Amino acid sequence: MKLYFIRHGETDWNIQKRLQGREDIPMNAAGREQAAQCAKYLSLYWREKGYSEPLIVTSPLSRAWDTAAAIAESLGIPKDRIVRDDALVERDYGSQSGMTYQEREEYEKTHPDSPEIETREQTARRVWAAVSTYRERCRRQGREHLILVTHGGCIRSALRSLEDVEIDWDKLLLNTGVTILEEDGNRLRMPVHNWSAEALYLSTQK
């Protein structure tokens, strides 16, 4: 089985470099175009590979849902088959959500402890618990592919919890970037990290 973590398209807060938590900030025009391009190339990749229909699960926040809807449409999957799950909502950044990185640095000088912020470990636990549930559903339904449309904080937290995964954590995740995890015995290996869907498709044309 393959898991596909896909980040949502761009929002105005992404451009402004604001810490974007659970606020329902929609995609901007560029983000909607990114979602459309991601969907287009992911469907081309899917057809090139001859893959069967995936299960699509998304965060309920509109920036993720709308990205998932574009992907589903490109793959010929009705929207009512998309699963919304709160476990894939963005990490809770508490009172720091909405701050720019500079504002956050200033805030942390006077607030060194922020217990209301969800830790990476807490985020990873809820994400992987949900993934485990949907992997089991895929097995029961005979599916080989699970697409998870979610947020940068969720994806980074989940990947950080994996053993034997080497990632440049200073590099930001692309909006609509795709990371693929593949079952390899009792572990997951990561053949693709933070690729655009276009790059993923073009990799099949070499």
Short mmCIF file of C-alpha atoms in Angstrom, two decimals:
data_model
loop_
_atom_site.label_atom_id
_atom_site.label_comp_id
_atom_site.label_asym_id
_atom_site.label_seq_id
_atom_site.Cartn_x
_atom_site.Cartn_y
_atom_site.Cartn_z
CA MET A 1 0.00 0.00 0.00
CA LYS A 2 1.09 3.55 -0.75
CA LEU A 3 0.25 6.63 1.31
CA TYR A 4 0.23 10.07 -0.31
CA PHE A 5 0.52 13.08 2.00
CA ILE A 6 -0.49 16.19 0.04
CA ARG A 7 -0.38 19.71 1.41
CA HIS A 8 -3.15 22.16 0.52
CA GLY A 9 -2.78 25.01 -1.97
CA GLU A 10 -1.47 28.45 -1.07
CA THR A 11 -3.33 30.93 1.15
CA ASP A 12 -2.76 34.64 1.81
CA TRP A 13 -1.39 33.71 5.24
CA ASN A 14 1.21 31.51 3.56
CA ILE A 15 2.36 34.52 1.53
CA GLN A 16 2.43 36.72 4.63
CA LYS A 17 4.39 33.98 6.45
CA ARG A 18 1.82 33.81 9.22
CA LEU A 19 1.65 30.75 11.44
CA GLN A 20 -1.49 29.10 10.14
CA GLY A 21 -3.25 26.83 12.58
CA ARG A 22 -6.88 25.82 12.76
CA GLU A 23 -8.34 29.03 11.36
CA ASP A 24 -10.27 28.30 8.20
CA ILE A 25 -8.18 30.42 5.84
CA PRO A 26 -9.22 29.67 2.24
CA MET A 27 -6.90 29.24 -0.70
CA ASN A 28 -6.15 32.35 -2.71
CA ALA A 29 -6.24 32.48 -6.52
CA ALA A 30 -2.70 31.10 -6.79
CA GLY A 31 -3.60 28.29 -4.38
CA ARG A 32 -6.65 27.31 -6.41
CA GLU A 33 -4.48 27.17 -9.53
CA GLN A 34 -1.92 25.07 -7.64
CA ALA A 35 -4.69 22.68 -6.61
CA ALA A 36 -5.90 22.45 -10.22
CA GLN A 37 -2.38 21.73 -11.49
CA CYS A 38 -1.78 19.19 -8.73
CA ALA A 39 -5.01 17.44 -9.64
CA LYS A 40 -4.19 17.50 -13.36
CA TYR A 41 -0.74 15.97 -13.03
CA LEU A 42 -1.73 13.53 -10.30
CA SER A 43 -4.45 12.16 -12.59
CA LEU A 44 -1.93 11.84 -15.44
CA TYR A 45 0.44 10.02 -13.08
CA TRP A 46 -2.39 7.76 -11.95
CA ARG A 47 -3.36 6.82 -15.48
CA GLU A 48 0.26 6.30 -16.51
CA LYS A 49 0.71 3.90 -13.61
CA GLY A 50 -2.64 2.19 -14.16
CA TYR A 51 -3.54 2.61 -10.51
CA SER A 52 -6.94 1.71 -9.08
CA GLU A 53 -9.21 4.16 -7.26
CA PRO A 54 -7.69 5.51 -4.04
CA LEU A 55 -9.37 6.37 -0.78
CA ILE A 56 -9.18 10.15 -0.28
CA VAL A 57 -9.22 11.56 3.26
CA THR A 58 -8.93 15.26 4.03
CA SER A 59 -8.81 17.80 6.78
CA PRO A 60 -12.19 19.56 7.02
CA LEU A 61 -10.59 23.02 6.67
CA SER A 62 -11.55 24.55 3.33
CA ARG A 63 -8.00 24.95 2.02
CA ALA A 64 -7.51 21.19 2.32
CA TRP A 65 -11.05 20.17 1.37
CA ASP A 66 -11.00 22.23 -1.83
CA THR A 67 -7.62 20.73 -2.76
CA ALA A 68 -8.98 17.23 -2.13
CA ALA A 69 -12.11 18.00 -4.17
CA ALA A 70 -9.99 19.06 -7.15
CA ILE A 71 -7.97 15.85 -6.91
CA ALA A 72 -11.09 13.70 -6.60
CA GLU A 73 -12.69 15.33 -9.66
CA SER A 74 -9.56 14.74 -11.73
CA LEU A 75 -9.60 11.07 -10.77
CA GLY A 76 -13.31 10.70 -11.52
CA ILE A 77 -14.24 10.22 -7.88
CA PRO A 78 -17.51 11.81 -6.66
CA LYS A 79 -17.05 14.35 -3.88
CA ASP A 80 -19.35 12.43 -1.58
CA ARG A 81 -16.72 9.67 -1.43
CA ILE A 82 -14.14 12.02 0.10
CA VAL A 83 -13.77 11.42 3.83
CA ARG A 84 -13.39 14.45 6.11
CA ASP A 85 -11.57 13.77 9.36
CA ASP A 86 -10.77 16.23 12.15
CA ALA A 87 -7.65 14.17 12.93
CA LEU A 88 -6.05 15.70 9.84
CA VAL A 89 -6.75 19.30 10.86
CA GLU A 90 -3.71 21.56 11.22
CA ARG A 91 -1.62 21.58 14.37
CA ASP A 92 -3.04 23.83 17.10
CA TYR A 93 -0.66 26.75 17.60
CA GLY A 94 -2.75 28.37 20.31
CA SER A 95 -2.31 32.12 20.81
CA GLN A 96 0.59 32.20 18.34
CA SER A 97 -1.61 31.26 15.40
CA GLY A 98 -1.87 34.16 12.98
CA MET A 99 1.47 35.66 13.99
CA THR A 100 4.28 36.25 11.52
CA TYR A 101 7.54 34.49 12.30
CA GLN A 102 8.99 37.77 13.54
CA GLU A 103 5.99 38.40 15.80
CA ARG A 104 6.29 34.88 17.12
CA GLU A 105 9.97 35.39 18.01
CA GLU A 106 9.10 38.56 19.92
CA TYR A 107 6.19 36.85 21.67
CA GLU A 108 8.34 33.91 22.78
CA LYS A 109 10.81 36.27 24.48
CA THR A 110 8.12 37.12 27.05
CA HIS A 111 6.18 33.85 26.84
CA PRO A 112 8.84 31.10 26.86
CA ASP A 113 6.28 28.45 27.78
CA SER A 114 3.14 27.99 25.68
CA PRO A 115 1.35 24.91 27.06
CA GLU A 116 -1.71 25.54 24.88
CA ILE A 117 0.29 24.72 21.73
CA GLU A 118 -0.16 21.18 20.46
CA THR A 119 3.23 19.47 20.43
CA ARG A 120 4.63 17.74 17.36
CA GLU A 121 4.35 14.44 19.23
CA GLN A 122 0.66 14.99 19.99
CA THR A 123 0.02 15.96 16.39
CA ALA A 124 1.87 12.91 15.07
CA ARG A 125 -0.07 10.56 17.35
CA ARG A 126 -3.48 11.72 16.15
CA VAL A 127 -2.41 11.73 12.51
CA TRP A 128 -0.97 8.22 12.64
CA ALA A 129 -3.98 6.92 14.57
CA ALA A 130 -6.21 8.15 11.75
CA VAL A 131 -3.86 6.79 9.07
CA SER A 132 -3.92 3.38 10.77
CA THR A 133 -7.73 3.38 10.66
CA TYR A 134 -7.81 4.23 6.95
CA ARG A 135 -5.06 1.79 6.05
CA GLU A 136 -7.20 -0.93 7.60
CA ARG A 137 -10.23 0.30 5.68
CA CYS A 138 -8.21 0.20 2.46
CA ARG A 139 -7.18 -3.37 3.17
CA ARG A 140 -10.78 -4.41 3.77
CA GLN A 141 -11.88 -2.73 0.54
CA GLY A 142 -8.96 -4.06 -1.50
CA ARG A 143 -7.51 -0.59 -2.10
CA GLU A 144 -3.78 -0.06 -2.61
CA HIS A 145 -3.63 3.75 -2.39
CA LEU A 146 -4.53 6.20 0.38
CA ILE A 147 -4.45 9.95 -0.34
CA LEU A 148 -4.30 12.24 2.71
CA VAL A 149 -4.83 15.94 2.04
CA THR A 150 -3.73 17.92 5.04
CA HIS A 151 -1.43 20.67 6.36
CA GLY A 152 2.27 21.41 6.63
CA GLY A 153 2.40 21.09 10.42
CA CYS A 154 0.62 17.74 10.32
CA ILE A 155 2.81 16.32 7.59
CA ARG A 156 6.06 17.48 9.18
CA SER A 157 5.04 16.17 12.61
CA ALA A 158 4.04 12.80 11.18
CA LEU A 159 7.25 12.40 9.18
CA ARG A 160 9.45 13.49 12.10
CA SER A 161 8.08 10.57 14.11
CA LEU A 162 9.30 7.98 11.58
CA GLU A 163 12.55 6.15 12.08
CA ASP A 164 15.25 6.03 9.41
CA VAL A 165 13.85 9.02 7.50
CA GLU A 166 16.33 11.71 6.49
CA ILE A 167 14.78 15.07 5.64
CA ASP A 168 16.04 18.63 5.44
CA TRP A 169 13.71 20.07 8.08
CA ASP A 170 14.72 23.64 7.21
CA LYS A 171 13.12 23.29 3.79
CA LEU A 172 9.48 24.35 3.69
CA LEU A 173 6.90 21.99 2.29
CA LEU A 174 5.55 23.03 -1.08
CA ASN A 175 1.92 24.02 -1.35
CA THR A 176 0.33 20.94 -2.99
CA GLY A 177 3.64 19.12 -2.52
CA VAL A 178 3.38 15.33 -2.56
CA THR A 179 5.15 12.93 -0.20
CA ILE A 180 4.77 9.19 -0.79
CA LEU A 181 5.25 6.51 1.83
CA GLU A 182 5.31 2.88 0.79
CA GLU A 183 4.82 -0.19 2.93
CA ASP A 184 7.99 -2.27 3.12
CA GLY A 185 7.36 -5.16 5.45
CA ASN A 186 6.66 -3.72 8.88
CA ARG A 187 8.09 -0.30 8.08
CA LEU A 188 7.39 2.61 5.78
CA ARG A 189 9.93 3.88 3.29
CA MET A 190 9.74 7.26 1.57
CA PRO A 191 10.57 7.16 -2.16
CA VAL A 192 9.16 10.65 -2.76
CA HIS A 193 9.31 13.69 -0.48
CA ASN A 194 7.87 17.12 -1.21
CA TRP A 195 7.62 16.78 -4.99
CA SER A 196 5.19 18.70 -7.14
CA ALA A 197 2.61 16.50 -8.85
CA GLU A 198 4.07 17.64 -12.17
CA ALA A 199 7.52 16.33 -11.17
CA LEU A 200 5.90 13.09 -10.04
CA TYR A 201 4.24 12.65 -13.42
CA LEU A 202 7.36 13.63 -15.37
CA SER A 203 9.31 10.96 -13.47
CA THR A 204 7.24 8.38 -15.34
CA GLN A 205 8.25 9.82 -18.73
CA LYS A 206 12.00 9.19 -18.45
#
